[in-house]
Coordinates of C-alpha atoms in Angstrom, one line a residue:
X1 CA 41.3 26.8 -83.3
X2 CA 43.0 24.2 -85.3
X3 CA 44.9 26.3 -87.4
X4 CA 45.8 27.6 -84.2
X5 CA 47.5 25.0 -82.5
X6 CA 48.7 23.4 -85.9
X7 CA 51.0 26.8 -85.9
X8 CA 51.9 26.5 -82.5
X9 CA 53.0 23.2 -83.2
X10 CA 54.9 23.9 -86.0
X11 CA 57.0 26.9 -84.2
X12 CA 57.6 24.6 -80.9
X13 CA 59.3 22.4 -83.6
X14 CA 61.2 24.8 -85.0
X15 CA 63.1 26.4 -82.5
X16 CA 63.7 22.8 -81.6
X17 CA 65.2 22.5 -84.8
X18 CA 66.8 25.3 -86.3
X19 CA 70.3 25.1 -84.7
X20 CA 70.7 22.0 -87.2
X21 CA 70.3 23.8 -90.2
X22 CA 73.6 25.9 -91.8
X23 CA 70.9 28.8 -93.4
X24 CA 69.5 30.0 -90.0
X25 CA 73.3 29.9 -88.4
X26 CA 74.8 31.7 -91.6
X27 CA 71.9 34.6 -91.2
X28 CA 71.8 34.9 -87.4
X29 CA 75.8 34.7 -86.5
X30 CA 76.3 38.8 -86.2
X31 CA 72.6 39.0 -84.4
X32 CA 73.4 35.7 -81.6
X33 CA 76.9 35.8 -80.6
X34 CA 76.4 35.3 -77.3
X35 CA 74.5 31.9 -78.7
X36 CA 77.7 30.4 -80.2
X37 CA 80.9 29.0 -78.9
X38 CA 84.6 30.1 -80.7
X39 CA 87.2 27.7 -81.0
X40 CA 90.6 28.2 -82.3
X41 CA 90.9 24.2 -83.6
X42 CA 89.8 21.1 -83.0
X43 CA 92.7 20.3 -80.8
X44 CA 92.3 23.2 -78.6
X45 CA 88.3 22.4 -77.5
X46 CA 89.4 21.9 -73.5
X47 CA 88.2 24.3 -71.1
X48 CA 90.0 21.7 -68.1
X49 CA 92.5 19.1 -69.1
X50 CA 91.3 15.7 -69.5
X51 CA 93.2 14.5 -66.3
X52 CA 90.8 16.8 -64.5
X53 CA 87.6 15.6 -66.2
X54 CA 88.8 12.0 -65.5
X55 CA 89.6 12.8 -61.6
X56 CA 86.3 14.2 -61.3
X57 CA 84.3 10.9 -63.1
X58 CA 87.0 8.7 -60.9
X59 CA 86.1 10.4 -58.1
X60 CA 82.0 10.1 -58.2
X61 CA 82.2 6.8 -59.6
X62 CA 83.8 5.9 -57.1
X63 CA 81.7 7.4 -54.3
X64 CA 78.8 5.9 -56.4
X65 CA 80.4 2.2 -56.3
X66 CA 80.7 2.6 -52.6
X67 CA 77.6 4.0 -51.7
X68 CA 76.3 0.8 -54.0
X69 CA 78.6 -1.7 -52.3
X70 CA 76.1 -4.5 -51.1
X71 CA 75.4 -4.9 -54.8
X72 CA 79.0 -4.7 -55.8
X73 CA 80.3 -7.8 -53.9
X74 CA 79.4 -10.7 -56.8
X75 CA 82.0 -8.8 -59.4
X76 CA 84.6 -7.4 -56.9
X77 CA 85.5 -11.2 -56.4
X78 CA 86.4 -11.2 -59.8
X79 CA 88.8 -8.9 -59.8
X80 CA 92.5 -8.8 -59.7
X81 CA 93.9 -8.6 -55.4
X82 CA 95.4 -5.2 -56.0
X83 CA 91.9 -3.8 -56.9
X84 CA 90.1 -6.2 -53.7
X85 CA 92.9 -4.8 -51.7
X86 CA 91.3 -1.2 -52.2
X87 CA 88.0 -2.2 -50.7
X88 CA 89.1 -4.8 -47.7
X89 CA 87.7 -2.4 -45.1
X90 CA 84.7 -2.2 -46.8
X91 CA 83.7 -5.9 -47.7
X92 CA 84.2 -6.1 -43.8
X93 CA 81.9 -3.5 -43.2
X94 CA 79.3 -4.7 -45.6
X95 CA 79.8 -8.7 -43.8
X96 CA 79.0 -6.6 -39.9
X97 CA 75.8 -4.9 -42.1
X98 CA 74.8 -8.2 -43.3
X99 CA 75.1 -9.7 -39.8
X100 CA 73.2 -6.9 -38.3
X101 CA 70.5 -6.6 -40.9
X102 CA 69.2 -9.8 -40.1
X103 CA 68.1 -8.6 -36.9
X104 CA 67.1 -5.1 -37.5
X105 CA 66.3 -4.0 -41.4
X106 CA 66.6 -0.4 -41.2
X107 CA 70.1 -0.5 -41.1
X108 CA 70.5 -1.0 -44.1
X109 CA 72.5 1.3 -46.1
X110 CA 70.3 3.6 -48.7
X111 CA 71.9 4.2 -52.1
X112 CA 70.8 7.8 -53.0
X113 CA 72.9 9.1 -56.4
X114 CA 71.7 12.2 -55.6
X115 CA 73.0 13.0 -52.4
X116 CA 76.4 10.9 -53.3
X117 CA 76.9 13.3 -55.5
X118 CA 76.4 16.8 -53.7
X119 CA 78.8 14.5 -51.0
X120 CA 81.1 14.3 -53.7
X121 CA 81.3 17.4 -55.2
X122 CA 78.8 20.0 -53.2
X123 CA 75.9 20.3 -56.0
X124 CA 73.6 18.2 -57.2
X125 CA 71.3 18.7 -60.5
X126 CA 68.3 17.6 -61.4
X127 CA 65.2 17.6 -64.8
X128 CA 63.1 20.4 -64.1
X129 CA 60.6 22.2 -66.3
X130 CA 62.7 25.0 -68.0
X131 CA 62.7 28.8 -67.1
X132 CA 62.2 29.0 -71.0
X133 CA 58.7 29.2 -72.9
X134 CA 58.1 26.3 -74.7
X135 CA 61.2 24.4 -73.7
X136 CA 60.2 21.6 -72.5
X137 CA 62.4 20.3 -69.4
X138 CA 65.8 21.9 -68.6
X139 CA 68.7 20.9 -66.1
X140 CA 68.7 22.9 -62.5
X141 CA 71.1 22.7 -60.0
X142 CA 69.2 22.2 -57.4
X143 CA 71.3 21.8 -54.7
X144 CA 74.5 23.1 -53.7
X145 CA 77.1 25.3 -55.6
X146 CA 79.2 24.8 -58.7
X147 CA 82.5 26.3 -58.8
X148 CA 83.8 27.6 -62.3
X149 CA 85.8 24.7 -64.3
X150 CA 84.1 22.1 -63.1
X151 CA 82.3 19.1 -64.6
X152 CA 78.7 19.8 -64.1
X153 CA 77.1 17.1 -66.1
X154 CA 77.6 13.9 -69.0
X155 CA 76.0 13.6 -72.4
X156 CA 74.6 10.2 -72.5
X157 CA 73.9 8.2 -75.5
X158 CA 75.2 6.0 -78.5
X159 CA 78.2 6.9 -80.4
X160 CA 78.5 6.9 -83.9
X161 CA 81.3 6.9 -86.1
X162 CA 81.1 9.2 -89.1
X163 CA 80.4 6.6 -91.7
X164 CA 77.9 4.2 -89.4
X165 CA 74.3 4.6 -90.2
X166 CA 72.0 7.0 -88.0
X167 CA 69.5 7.8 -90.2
X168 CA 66.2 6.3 -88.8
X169 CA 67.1 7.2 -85.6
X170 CA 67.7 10.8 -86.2
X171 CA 64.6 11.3 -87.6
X172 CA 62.2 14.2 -85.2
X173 CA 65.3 13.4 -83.1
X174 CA 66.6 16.7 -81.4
X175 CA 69.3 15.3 -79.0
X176 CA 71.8 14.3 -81.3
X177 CA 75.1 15.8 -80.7
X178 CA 77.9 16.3 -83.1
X179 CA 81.8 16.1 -81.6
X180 CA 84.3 18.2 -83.6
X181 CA 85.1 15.0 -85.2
X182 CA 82.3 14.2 -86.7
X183 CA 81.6 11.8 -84.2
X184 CA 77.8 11.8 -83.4
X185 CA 76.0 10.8 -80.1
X186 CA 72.6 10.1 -79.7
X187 CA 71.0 11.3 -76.3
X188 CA 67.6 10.1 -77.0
X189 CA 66.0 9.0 -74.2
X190 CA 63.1 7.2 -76.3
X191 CA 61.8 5.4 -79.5
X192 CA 64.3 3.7 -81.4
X193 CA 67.4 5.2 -80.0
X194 CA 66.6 4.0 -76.7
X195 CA 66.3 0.1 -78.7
X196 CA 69.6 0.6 -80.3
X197 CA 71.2 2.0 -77.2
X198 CA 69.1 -1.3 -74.8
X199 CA 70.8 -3.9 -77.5
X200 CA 74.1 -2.4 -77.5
X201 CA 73.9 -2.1 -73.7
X202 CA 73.3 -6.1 -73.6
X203 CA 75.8 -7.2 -76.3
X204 CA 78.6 -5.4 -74.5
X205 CA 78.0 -6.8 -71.3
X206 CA 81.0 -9.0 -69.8
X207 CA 80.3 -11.3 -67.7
X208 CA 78.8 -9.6 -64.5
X209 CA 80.5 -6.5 -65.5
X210 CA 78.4 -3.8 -67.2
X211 CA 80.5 -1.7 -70.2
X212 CA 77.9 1.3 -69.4
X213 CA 74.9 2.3 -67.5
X214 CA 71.5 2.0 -69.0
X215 CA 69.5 3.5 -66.4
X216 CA 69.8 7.1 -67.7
X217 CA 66.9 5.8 -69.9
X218 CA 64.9 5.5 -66.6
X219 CA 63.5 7.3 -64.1
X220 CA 66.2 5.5 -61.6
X221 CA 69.0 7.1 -62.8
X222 CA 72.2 5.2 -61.3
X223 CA 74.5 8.3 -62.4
X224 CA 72.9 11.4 -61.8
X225 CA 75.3 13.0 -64.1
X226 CA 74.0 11.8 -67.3
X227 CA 71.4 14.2 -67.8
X228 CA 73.3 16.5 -69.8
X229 CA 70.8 16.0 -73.0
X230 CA 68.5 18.3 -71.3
X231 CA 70.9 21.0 -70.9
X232 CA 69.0 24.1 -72.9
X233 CA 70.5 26.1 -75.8
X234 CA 71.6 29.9 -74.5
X235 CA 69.8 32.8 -76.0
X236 CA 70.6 36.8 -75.8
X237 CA 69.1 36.6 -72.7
X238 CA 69.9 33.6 -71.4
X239 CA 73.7 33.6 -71.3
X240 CA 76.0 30.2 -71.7
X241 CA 77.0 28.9 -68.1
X242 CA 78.2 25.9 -69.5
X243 CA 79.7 24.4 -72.4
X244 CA 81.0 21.2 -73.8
X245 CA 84.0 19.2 -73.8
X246 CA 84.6 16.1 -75.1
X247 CA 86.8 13.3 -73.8
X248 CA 88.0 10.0 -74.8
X249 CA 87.9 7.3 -71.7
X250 CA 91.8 5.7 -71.2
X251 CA 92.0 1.8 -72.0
X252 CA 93.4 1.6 -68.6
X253 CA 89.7 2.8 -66.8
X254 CA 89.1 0.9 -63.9
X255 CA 87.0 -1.3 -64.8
X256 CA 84.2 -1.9 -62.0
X257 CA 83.8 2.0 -63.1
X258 CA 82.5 1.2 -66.5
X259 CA 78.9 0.5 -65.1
X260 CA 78.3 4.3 -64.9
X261 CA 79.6 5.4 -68.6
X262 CA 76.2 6.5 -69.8
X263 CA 77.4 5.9 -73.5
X264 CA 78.7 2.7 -75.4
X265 CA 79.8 2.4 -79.1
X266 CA 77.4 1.3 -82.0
X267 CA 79.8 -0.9 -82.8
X268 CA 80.8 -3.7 -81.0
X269 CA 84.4 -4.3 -82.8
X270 CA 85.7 -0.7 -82.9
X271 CA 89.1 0.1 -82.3
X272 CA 88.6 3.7 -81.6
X273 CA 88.4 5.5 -77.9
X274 CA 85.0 5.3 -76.4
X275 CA 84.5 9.1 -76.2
X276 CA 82.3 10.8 -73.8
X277 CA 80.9 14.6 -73.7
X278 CA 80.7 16.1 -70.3
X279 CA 79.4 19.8 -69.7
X280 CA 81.8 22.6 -68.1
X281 CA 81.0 25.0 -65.8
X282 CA 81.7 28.9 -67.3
X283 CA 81.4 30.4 -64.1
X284 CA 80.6 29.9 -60.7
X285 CA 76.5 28.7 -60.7
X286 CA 74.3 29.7 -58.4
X287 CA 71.7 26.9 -56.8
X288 CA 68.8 27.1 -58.5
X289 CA 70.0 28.0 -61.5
X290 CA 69.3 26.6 -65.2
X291 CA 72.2 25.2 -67.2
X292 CA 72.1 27.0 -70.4
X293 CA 74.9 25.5 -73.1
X294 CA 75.7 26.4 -76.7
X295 CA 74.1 23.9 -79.6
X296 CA 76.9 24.6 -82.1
X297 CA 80.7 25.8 -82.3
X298 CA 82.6 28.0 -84.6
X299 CA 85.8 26.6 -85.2
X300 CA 88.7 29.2 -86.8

């Protein structure tokens, strides 16, 4: 019975693990080519240009800093006018609220992420136990519809430049995800990535303005995007709906925005572009179903 379960062990690890290793992808690349992801060159890994990726994150940031206002007001005073200009109606509205909530406390806006975003974009998407045996959780949309080309999901986590050290944390550590780069990202959710990410999250921190959001490590997940770590591998069976794009954030974001960037930089003086993975939808996905991706990419 020991034996038993020792094995069954020992195979739930594997196929955890297998994509990462170049033997397995040299002797399964004719048999699983519906598991892997062709692209010409590293230049030329966009399925949607990166002004469409960062209208959509403007967009439900946005919606997500409004929804959130009452707890925005204490850094929006620190802001340049032409940004306080944008949200004059609103720091009227939230005064009236104020006012009014002193008399009668359920009218007091509710800040849902979930239902901002199927506001924002018509889908929302959610951890579910995966359609797949012995997969652990998967990602669902669970509400709504997503229309082909559009940003689906984020890959949280701590990037890494080629030559900084990962090593600990990678260890048993199945959510690390390699850019074309090199660049790596950590989506670990626990142990000592989630430390590393915690301390980086702090050092960053400007003032009352937040670099990135931390709460993808919770269960109170501020951008309900950032649970594209989750997102299974396809299979013969399980066809790719989605895929993965990466994207460097302008210098010029906005910066009240930054607070819902679910990654940050290992290190603090780097001059390079904070980059970001989000995950693209293939096709048009249905509600209710799993977001299957592909772990690694052939590049010609």
């Amino acid at each position: 019975m020991l034996r038993r379960r020792l094995l069954r062990a020992l195979r739930q690890r594997w196929h955890s693990y297998k994509y990462r290793f170049v033997p397995w992808i040299a002797l399964n690349l004719g048999q699983n080519r519906r598991t892997l992801r062709y692209v010409p060159e590293n230049s030329k890994d966009k399925i949607i240009s990166d002004e469409d990726v960062l209208g959509t994150l403007l967009k439900v940031f946005q919606a997500l800093f409004i929804s959130d206002f009452s707890r925005q007001t204490d850094i929006l005073v620190l802001l340049p006018e032409a940004v306080k200009s944008k949200y004059q109606d609103l720091f009227v509205t939230h005064h009236q609220r104020t006012e009014q909530s002193r008399y009668n406390i359920q009218q007091q806006r509710i800040h849902n992420p979930g239902e901002v975003l199927f506001n924002t974009l018509g889908f929302n998407i959610s951890r579910e136990t995966s359609s797949l045996i012995s997969a652990g959780k998967g990602v669902f949309v669970t509400k709504g519809f997503v229309p082909k080309g559009a940003v689906v999901s984020m890959y949280p986590g701590t990037v890494y430049q080629k030559h900084e050290p990962i090593f600990f944390q990678s260890i048993r550590n199945p959510f690390i995800f390699r850019c074309l780069d090199g660049i790596l990202i950590d989506g670990n959710d626990k142990g000592l990535s989630k430390v590393v990410y915690r301390s980086c999250n702090g050092r960053d921190r400007f003032g009352p303005f937040k670099m990135s959001d931390s709460t993808w490590l919770t269960s109170e997940v501020q951008n309900p995007l950032a649970i594209g770590q989750y997102v299974n591998n396809c299979s013969n069976d399980k066809e790719a709906n989605v895929c993965y794009q990466e994207f460097d954030v302008p210098e010029l974001f906005p910066l009240e925005f930054k607070q819902y960037l679910p990654n940050i930089m290992y290190s603090h003086d780097s001059q390079s572009p904070l980059r970001c993975v989000v995950l693209v939808a293939l096709r048009d996905i249905q509600q209710g179903e799993e977001l299957f991706s592909n772990y690694y990419t052939i590049i010609n």
